[in-house]
């Protein structure tokens, strides 16, 4: 009798729903997910959501921006920054180092004396081609100040083809943000989760039924 895929993660032979645990990190992320990504087993945004407790997912819709999120920005609850390369993007490590002087959304639009707000990173969870289209069609995203990642090692993500060289998957991008914040332990464990995720995906794709080892756990001296 054929097995049925897990309704939550979509994997058939290697369910990953209970393989990852919340990490101790205060990093706030909003993953603006392209609707095609929600059903893809290879999507790593859902891995980030499982691992980082202060992460939320918003499915991108061109004509219906997430109003609750926009209201939060307008109130100055957080200081939103779009993770996307551009000539005027602020390097992530410099932004974290200067966090006490970071501007909230309210400040950038109006009062520079407004109370400071915690940083919130908006990450486009999509292919590079989709991300550009999302940005071009969304003034509420295009108007955000931008932050860029430092130079990082080449991507280890191997589950998709024909992606531009030098670009990271969503999980790797968030891991790089964690390192820029100085949260090396959480970044390293998230990297271990990604390795396990890719191994599980490949095993599931080839219908391998042999159980896989659990994700590597960060050692105390790592």
PDB file of C-alpha atoms in Angstrom:
ATOM      1  CA  UNK A   1       0.000   0.000   0.000  1.00  0.00           C
ATOM      2  CA  UNK A   2       1.408   3.368  -1.037  1.00  0.00           C
ATOM      3  CA  UNK A   3       2.264   5.828   1.692  1.00  0.00           C
ATOM      4  CA  UNK A   4       0.598   9.201   1.904  1.00  0.00           C
ATOM      5  CA  UNK A   5       2.702  12.345   2.290  1.00  0.00           C
ATOM      6  CA  UNK A   6       2.602  14.251   5.556  1.00  0.00           C
ATOM      7  CA  UNK A   7      -0.066  16.932   5.322  1.00  0.00           C
ATOM      8  CA  UNK A   8       2.188  19.468   7.010  1.00  0.00           C
ATOM      9  CA  UNK A   9       5.679  19.078   5.524  1.00  0.00           C
ATOM     10  CA  UNK A  10       4.726  17.124   2.393  1.00  0.00           C
ATOM     11  CA  UNK A  11       7.431  14.491   2.882  1.00  0.00           C
ATOM     12  CA  UNK A  12       6.355  10.877   2.485  1.00  0.00           C
ATOM     13  CA  UNK A  13       9.184   8.751   3.901  1.00  0.00           C
ATOM     14  CA  UNK A  14      11.074  11.236   6.075  1.00  0.00           C
ATOM     15  CA  UNK A  15       8.651  13.538   7.859  1.00  0.00           C
ATOM     16  CA  UNK A  16      10.575  16.503   9.255  1.00  0.00           C
ATOM     17  CA  UNK A  17       7.800  18.079  11.323  1.00  0.00           C
ATOM     18  CA  UNK A  18       9.453  17.222  14.646  1.00  0.00           C
ATOM     19  CA  UNK A  19      13.104  17.325  13.574  1.00  0.00           C
ATOM     20  CA  UNK A  20      13.818  20.975  14.377  1.00  0.00           C
ATOM     21  CA  UNK A  21      13.386  22.976  17.545  1.00  0.00           C
ATOM     22  CA  UNK A  22      13.150  26.684  18.419  1.00  0.00           C
ATOM     23  CA  UNK A  23      16.542  28.322  18.837  1.00  0.00           C
ATOM     24  CA  UNK A  24      17.426  30.961  21.384  1.00  0.00           C
ATOM     25  CA  UNK A  25      17.453  34.057  19.235  1.00  0.00           C
ATOM     26  CA  UNK A  26      15.682  37.410  19.326  1.00  0.00           C
ATOM     27  CA  UNK A  27      16.074  38.001  15.588  1.00  0.00           C
ATOM     28  CA  UNK A  28      12.785  39.212  14.128  1.00  0.00           C
ATOM     29  CA  UNK A  29      12.017  38.199  10.548  1.00  0.00           C
ATOM     30  CA  UNK A  30       9.040  38.475   8.250  1.00  0.00           C
ATOM     31  CA  UNK A  31       9.207  36.046   5.352  1.00  0.00           C
ATOM     32  CA  UNK A  32       7.158  37.427   2.475  1.00  0.00           C
ATOM     33  CA  UNK A  33       6.573  34.152   0.675  1.00  0.00           C
ATOM     34  CA  UNK A  34       5.641  33.844  -2.970  1.00  0.00           C
ATOM     35  CA  UNK A  35       2.487  31.749  -3.259  1.00  0.00           C
ATOM     36  CA  UNK A  36       4.326  29.102  -5.303  1.00  0.00           C
ATOM     37  CA  UNK A  37       6.724  28.508  -2.410  1.00  0.00           C
ATOM     38  CA  UNK A  38       4.024  27.487   0.050  1.00  0.00           C
ATOM     39  CA  UNK A  39       3.542  24.104  -1.636  1.00  0.00           C
ATOM     40  CA  UNK A  40       7.192  23.373  -2.473  1.00  0.00           C
ATOM     41  CA  UNK A  41       8.914  20.722  -0.390  1.00  0.00           C
ATOM     42  CA  UNK A  42      12.239  22.387  -1.176  1.00  0.00           C
ATOM     43  CA  UNK A  43      11.198  25.653   0.469  1.00  0.00           C
ATOM     44  CA  UNK A  44      13.482  26.586   3.385  1.00  0.00           C
ATOM     45  CA  UNK A  45      11.375  29.456   4.695  1.00  0.00           C
ATOM     46  CA  UNK A  46       9.259  27.004   6.652  1.00  0.00           C
ATOM     47  CA  UNK A  47      12.469  25.669   8.190  1.00  0.00           C
ATOM     48  CA  UNK A  48      13.324  29.192   9.388  1.00  0.00           C
ATOM     49  CA  UNK A  49       9.836  29.544  10.837  1.00  0.00           C
ATOM     50  CA  UNK A  50      10.269  26.311  12.806  1.00  0.00           C
ATOM     51  CA  UNK A  51      13.694  27.305  14.136  1.00  0.00           C
ATOM     52  CA  UNK A  52      13.338  31.003  14.975  1.00  0.00           C
ATOM     53  CA  UNK A  53      10.463  31.884  17.337  1.00  0.00           C
ATOM     54  CA  UNK A  54      10.193  35.530  16.244  1.00  0.00           C
ATOM     55  CA  UNK A  55       9.511  34.713  12.595  1.00  0.00           C
ATOM     56  CA  UNK A  56       6.257  35.238  10.770  1.00  0.00           C
ATOM     57  CA  UNK A  57       5.227  34.255   7.252  1.00  0.00           C
ATOM     58  CA  UNK A  58       3.101  36.429   4.978  1.00  0.00           C
ATOM     59  CA  UNK A  59       1.959  35.032   1.627  1.00  0.00           C
ATOM     60  CA  UNK A  60       2.581  37.713  -0.976  1.00  0.00           C
ATOM     61  CA  UNK A  61      -0.448  38.975  -2.876  1.00  0.00           C
ATOM     62  CA  UNK A  62      -0.018  41.767  -5.378  1.00  0.00           C
ATOM     63  CA  UNK A  63      -3.369  43.452  -4.732  1.00  0.00           C
ATOM     64  CA  UNK A  64      -3.717  42.691  -1.019  1.00  0.00           C
ATOM     65  CA  UNK A  65      -0.706  43.684   1.112  1.00  0.00           C
ATOM     66  CA  UNK A  66      -0.678  42.371   4.705  1.00  0.00           C
ATOM     67  CA  UNK A  67      -2.527  45.185   6.436  1.00  0.00           C
ATOM     68  CA  UNK A  68      -1.765  44.071  10.002  1.00  0.00           C
ATOM     69  CA  UNK A  69       1.948  44.167   9.190  1.00  0.00           C
ATOM     70  CA  UNK A  70       1.687  47.591   7.591  1.00  0.00           C
ATOM     71  CA  UNK A  71      -0.218  48.853  10.622  1.00  0.00           C
ATOM     72  CA  UNK A  72       2.565  47.578  12.883  1.00  0.00           C
ATOM     73  CA  UNK A  73       5.124  49.497  10.841  1.00  0.00           C
ATOM     74  CA  UNK A  74       3.009  52.644  10.851  1.00  0.00           C
ATOM     75  CA  UNK A  75       2.694  52.508  14.645  1.00  0.00           C
ATOM     76  CA  UNK A  76       6.475  52.189  14.956  1.00  0.00           C
ATOM     77  CA  UNK A  77       6.267  48.844  16.753  1.00  0.00           C
ATOM     78  CA  UNK A  78       9.348  47.696  14.842  1.00  0.00           C
ATOM     79  CA  UNK A  79      11.960  49.140  12.515  1.00  0.00           C
ATOM     80  CA  UNK A  80      11.528  47.206   9.232  1.00  0.00           C
ATOM     81  CA  UNK A  81      14.438  46.638   6.864  1.00  0.00           C
ATOM     82  CA  UNK A  82      14.222  44.811   3.555  1.00  0.00           C
ATOM     83  CA  UNK A  83      16.984  42.284   2.944  1.00  0.00           C
ATOM     84  CA  UNK A  84      17.789  43.018  -0.669  1.00  0.00           C
ATOM     85  CA  UNK A  85      20.968  44.200  -2.414  1.00  0.00           C
ATOM     86  CA  UNK A  86      21.135  47.743  -3.726  1.00  0.00           C
ATOM     87  CA  UNK A  87      23.636  50.577  -3.939  1.00  0.00           C
ATOM     88  CA  UNK A  88      22.121  52.275  -0.897  1.00  0.00           C
ATOM     89  CA  UNK A  89      21.704  49.129   1.230  1.00  0.00           C
ATOM     90  CA  UNK A  90      23.232  49.284   4.717  1.00  0.00           C
ATOM     91  CA  UNK A  91      25.573  46.369   5.531  1.00  0.00           C
ATOM     92  CA  UNK A  92      23.949  44.118   8.128  1.00  0.00           C
ATOM     93  CA  UNK A  93      26.904  44.114  10.500  1.00  0.00           C
ATOM     94  CA  UNK A  94      26.977  47.922  10.527  1.00  0.00           C
ATOM     95  CA  UNK A  95      23.224  48.081  11.123  1.00  0.00           C
ATOM     96  CA  UNK A  96      23.481  45.787  14.128  1.00  0.00           C
ATOM     97  CA  UNK A  97      26.492  47.678  15.482  1.00  0.00           C
ATOM     98  CA  UNK A  98      24.528  50.898  15.212  1.00  0.00           C
ATOM     99  CA  UNK A  99      21.213  49.398  16.364  1.00  0.00           C
ATOM    100  CA  UNK A 100      20.670  52.016  19.045  1.00  0.00           C
ATOM    101  CA  UNK A 101      20.539  54.665  16.345  1.00  0.00           C
ATOM    102  CA  UNK A 102      18.415  52.714  13.853  1.00  0.00           C
ATOM    103  CA  UNK A 103      15.337  54.492  12.603  1.00  0.00           C
ATOM    104  CA  UNK A 104      11.834  53.112  12.981  1.00  0.00           C
ATOM    105  CA  UNK A 105       9.393  53.234  10.084  1.00  0.00           C
ATOM    106  CA  UNK A 106       7.655  56.107  11.849  1.00  0.00           C
ATOM    107  CA  UNK A 107      10.910  58.040  12.058  1.00  0.00           C
ATOM    108  CA  UNK A 108      11.869  57.582   8.439  1.00  0.00           C
ATOM    109  CA  UNK A 109       8.500  59.004   7.464  1.00  0.00           C
ATOM    110  CA  UNK A 110       8.081  61.687  10.082  1.00  0.00           C
ATOM    111  CA  UNK A 111       9.488  62.394  13.526  1.00  0.00           C
ATOM    112  CA  UNK A 112      13.185  61.713  14.040  1.00  0.00           C
ATOM    113  CA  UNK A 113      12.646  61.992  17.794  1.00  0.00           C
ATOM    114  CA  UNK A 114      10.272  59.007  17.911  1.00  0.00           C
ATOM    115  CA  UNK A 115      11.138  56.125  20.254  1.00  0.00           C
ATOM    116  CA  UNK A 116      13.542  53.548  18.874  1.00  0.00           C
ATOM    117  CA  UNK A 117      12.021  50.230  17.819  1.00  0.00           C
ATOM    118  CA  UNK A 118      13.501  46.732  17.482  1.00  0.00           C
ATOM    119  CA  UNK A 119      14.852  45.739  14.089  1.00  0.00           C
ATOM    120  CA  UNK A 120      12.646  43.564  11.908  1.00  0.00           C
ATOM    121  CA  UNK A 121      14.007  42.006   8.723  1.00  0.00           C
ATOM    122  CA  UNK A 122      11.778  41.464   5.717  1.00  0.00           C
ATOM    123  CA  UNK A 123      13.008  38.585   3.565  1.00  0.00           C
ATOM    124  CA  UNK A 124      11.498  37.742   0.178  1.00  0.00           C
ATOM    125  CA  UNK A 125      11.036  33.984   0.215  1.00  0.00           C
ATOM    126  CA  UNK A 126      11.066  33.262  -3.509  1.00  0.00           C
ATOM    127  CA  UNK A 127      13.357  32.558  -6.421  1.00  0.00           C
ATOM    128  CA  UNK A 128      15.536  35.469  -7.435  1.00  0.00           C
ATOM    129  CA  UNK A 129      13.377  36.101 -10.509  1.00  0.00           C
ATOM    130  CA  UNK A 130      10.171  36.023  -8.455  1.00  0.00           C
ATOM    131  CA  UNK A 131      11.658  38.273  -5.771  1.00  0.00           C
ATOM    132  CA  UNK A 132      12.411  41.018  -8.286  1.00  0.00           C
ATOM    133  CA  UNK A 133       8.861  40.883  -9.629  1.00  0.00           C
ATOM    134  CA  UNK A 134       7.405  40.956  -6.112  1.00  0.00           C
ATOM    135  CA  UNK A 135       9.472  44.003  -5.265  1.00  0.00           C
ATOM    136  CA  UNK A 136       8.617  45.865  -8.459  1.00  0.00           C
ATOM    137  CA  UNK A 137       4.887  45.273  -7.961  1.00  0.00           C
ATOM    138  CA  UNK A 138       4.783  46.128  -4.238  1.00  0.00           C
ATOM    139  CA  UNK A 139       5.300  49.782  -3.275  1.00  0.00           C
ATOM    140  CA  UNK A 140       4.940  48.796   0.404  1.00  0.00           C
ATOM    141  CA  UNK A 141       8.091  46.687   0.015  1.00  0.00           C
ATOM    142  CA  UNK A 142       9.975  48.919  -2.382  1.00  0.00           C
ATOM    143  CA  UNK A 143       9.750  51.858   0.020  1.00  0.00           C
ATOM    144  CA  UNK A 144      11.547  50.102   2.868  1.00  0.00           C
ATOM    145  CA  UNK A 145      15.173  50.890   3.750  1.00  0.00           C
ATOM    146  CA  UNK A 146      17.431  48.076   2.586  1.00  0.00           C
ATOM    147  CA  UNK A 147      20.033  45.976   4.289  1.00  0.00           C
ATOM    148  CA  UNK A 148      22.628  43.777   2.619  1.00  0.00           C
ATOM    149  CA  UNK A 149      24.581  40.749   3.763  1.00  0.00           C
ATOM    150  CA  UNK A 150      28.347  40.675   4.099  1.00  0.00           C
ATOM    151  CA  UNK A 151      30.325  38.583   1.649  1.00  0.00           C
ATOM    152  CA  UNK A 152      29.585  34.961   2.445  1.00  0.00           C
ATOM    153  CA  UNK A 153      30.727  31.565   1.255  1.00  0.00           C
ATOM    154  CA  UNK A 154      29.040  30.074  -1.799  1.00  0.00           C
ATOM    155  CA  UNK A 155      25.603  28.620  -1.236  1.00  0.00           C
ATOM    156  CA  UNK A 156      25.450  24.981  -0.140  1.00  0.00           C
ATOM    157  CA  UNK A 157      21.797  24.713  -1.136  1.00  0.00           C
ATOM    158  CA  UNK A 158      21.536  22.138  -3.915  1.00  0.00           C
ATOM    159  CA  UNK A 159      17.810  21.453  -4.248  1.00  0.00           C
ATOM    160  CA  UNK A 160      17.138  23.819  -7.152  1.00  0.00           C
ATOM    161  CA  UNK A 161      18.841  24.504 -10.439  1.00  0.00           C
ATOM    162  CA  UNK A 162      19.401  27.577 -12.580  1.00  0.00           C
ATOM    163  CA  UNK A 163      19.702  30.039  -9.694  1.00  0.00           C
ATOM    164  CA  UNK A 164      22.185  32.903 -10.106  1.00  0.00           C
ATOM    165  CA  UNK A 165      25.618  32.253  -8.597  1.00  0.00           C
ATOM    166  CA  UNK A 166      26.368  34.033  -5.368  1.00  0.00           C
ATOM    167  CA  UNK A 167      22.804  33.972  -4.077  1.00  0.00           C
ATOM    168  CA  UNK A 168      21.685  32.170  -0.941  1.00  0.00           C
ATOM    169  CA  UNK A 169      18.535  30.270  -0.130  1.00  0.00           C
ATOM    170  CA  UNK A 170      16.223  31.775   2.491  1.00  0.00           C
ATOM    171  CA  UNK A 171      17.634  29.711   5.355  1.00  0.00           C
ATOM    172  CA  UNK A 172      21.219  30.638   4.448  1.00  0.00           C
ATOM    173  CA  UNK A 173      20.313  34.320   4.198  1.00  0.00           C
ATOM    174  CA  UNK A 174      18.750  34.297   7.654  1.00  0.00           C
ATOM    175  CA  UNK A 175      21.757  32.406   8.998  1.00  0.00           C
ATOM    176  CA  UNK A 176      23.991  35.174   7.630  1.00  0.00           C
ATOM    177  CA  UNK A 177      21.817  37.750   9.409  1.00  0.00           C
ATOM    178  CA  UNK A 178      22.231  35.810  12.654  1.00  0.00           C
ATOM    179  CA  UNK A 179      26.011  35.846  12.267  1.00  0.00           C
ATOM    180  CA  UNK A 180      26.001  39.569  11.552  1.00  0.00           C
ATOM    181  CA  UNK A 181      24.046  40.004  14.777  1.00  0.00           C
ATOM    182  CA  UNK A 182      26.702  38.001  16.620  1.00  0.00           C
ATOM    183  CA  UNK A 183      24.341  35.069  17.205  1.00  0.00           C
ATOM    184  CA  UNK A 184      26.826  32.490  15.951  1.00  0.00           C
ATOM    185  CA  UNK A 185      25.396  29.539  17.880  1.00  0.00           C
ATOM    186  CA  UNK A 186      21.919  29.967  16.430  1.00  0.00           C
ATOM    187  CA  UNK A 187      23.370  30.482  12.939  1.00  0.00           C
ATOM    188  CA  UNK A 188      25.445  27.317  13.186  1.00  0.00           C
ATOM    189  CA  UNK A 189      22.514  25.244  14.409  1.00  0.00           C
ATOM    190  CA  UNK A 190      20.307  26.613  11.626  1.00  0.00           C
ATOM    191  CA  UNK A 191      22.996  25.532   9.158  1.00  0.00           C
ATOM    192  CA  UNK A 192      22.903  22.025  10.687  1.00  0.00           C
ATOM    193  CA  UNK A 193      19.132  22.014  10.258  1.00  0.00           C
ATOM    194  CA  UNK A 194      19.515  22.946   6.595  1.00  0.00           C
ATOM    195  CA  UNK A 195      21.942  20.068   5.961  1.00  0.00           C
ATOM    196  CA  UNK A 196      19.485  17.629   7.533  1.00  0.00           C
ATOM    197  CA  UNK A 197      16.631  19.197   5.544  1.00  0.00           C
ATOM    198  CA  UNK A 198      18.462  18.678   2.248  1.00  0.00           C
ATOM    199  CA  UNK A 199      19.371  15.099   3.136  1.00  0.00           C
ATOM    200  CA  UNK A 200      15.744  14.374   4.047  1.00  0.00           C
ATOM    201  CA  UNK A 201      14.485  15.955   0.837  1.00  0.00           C
ATOM    202  CA  UNK A 202      16.807  13.888  -1.357  1.00  0.00           C
ATOM    203  CA  UNK A 203      16.033  10.677   0.534  1.00  0.00           C
ATOM    204  CA  UNK A 204      12.321  11.325   0.213  1.00  0.00           C
ATOM    205  CA  UNK A 205      12.587  12.196  -3.472  1.00  0.00           C
ATOM    206  CA  UNK A 206      14.291   8.873  -4.176  1.00  0.00           C
ATOM    207  CA  UNK A 207      11.812   6.932  -2.017  1.00  0.00           C
ATOM    208  CA  UNK A 208      14.497   5.808   0.414  1.00  0.00           C
ATOM    209  CA  UNK A 209      12.948   4.362   3.539  1.00  0.00           C
ATOM    210  CA  UNK A 210      16.041   3.921   5.719  1.00  0.00           C
ATOM    211  CA  UNK A 211      15.764   6.308   8.699  1.00  0.00           C
ATOM    212  CA  UNK A 212      18.181   9.227   8.629  1.00  0.00           C
ATOM    213  CA  UNK A 213      20.277  10.425  11.569  1.00  0.00           C
ATOM    214  CA  UNK A 214      18.810  13.316  13.533  1.00  0.00           C
ATOM    215  CA  UNK A 215      20.125  16.823  12.799  1.00  0.00           C
ATOM    216  CA  UNK A 216      23.602  17.528  14.058  1.00  0.00           C
ATOM    217  CA  UNK A 217      23.471  19.330  17.397  1.00  0.00           C
ATOM    218  CA  UNK A 218      25.747  22.260  18.098  1.00  0.00           C
ATOM    219  CA  UNK A 219      28.449  21.293  20.569  1.00  0.00           C
ATOM    220  CA  UNK A 220      29.350  23.570  23.453  1.00  0.00           C
ATOM    221  CA  UNK A 221      32.744  24.459  21.951  1.00  0.00           C
ATOM    222  CA  UNK A 222      31.508  24.995  18.392  1.00  0.00           C
TER     223      UNK A 222
END
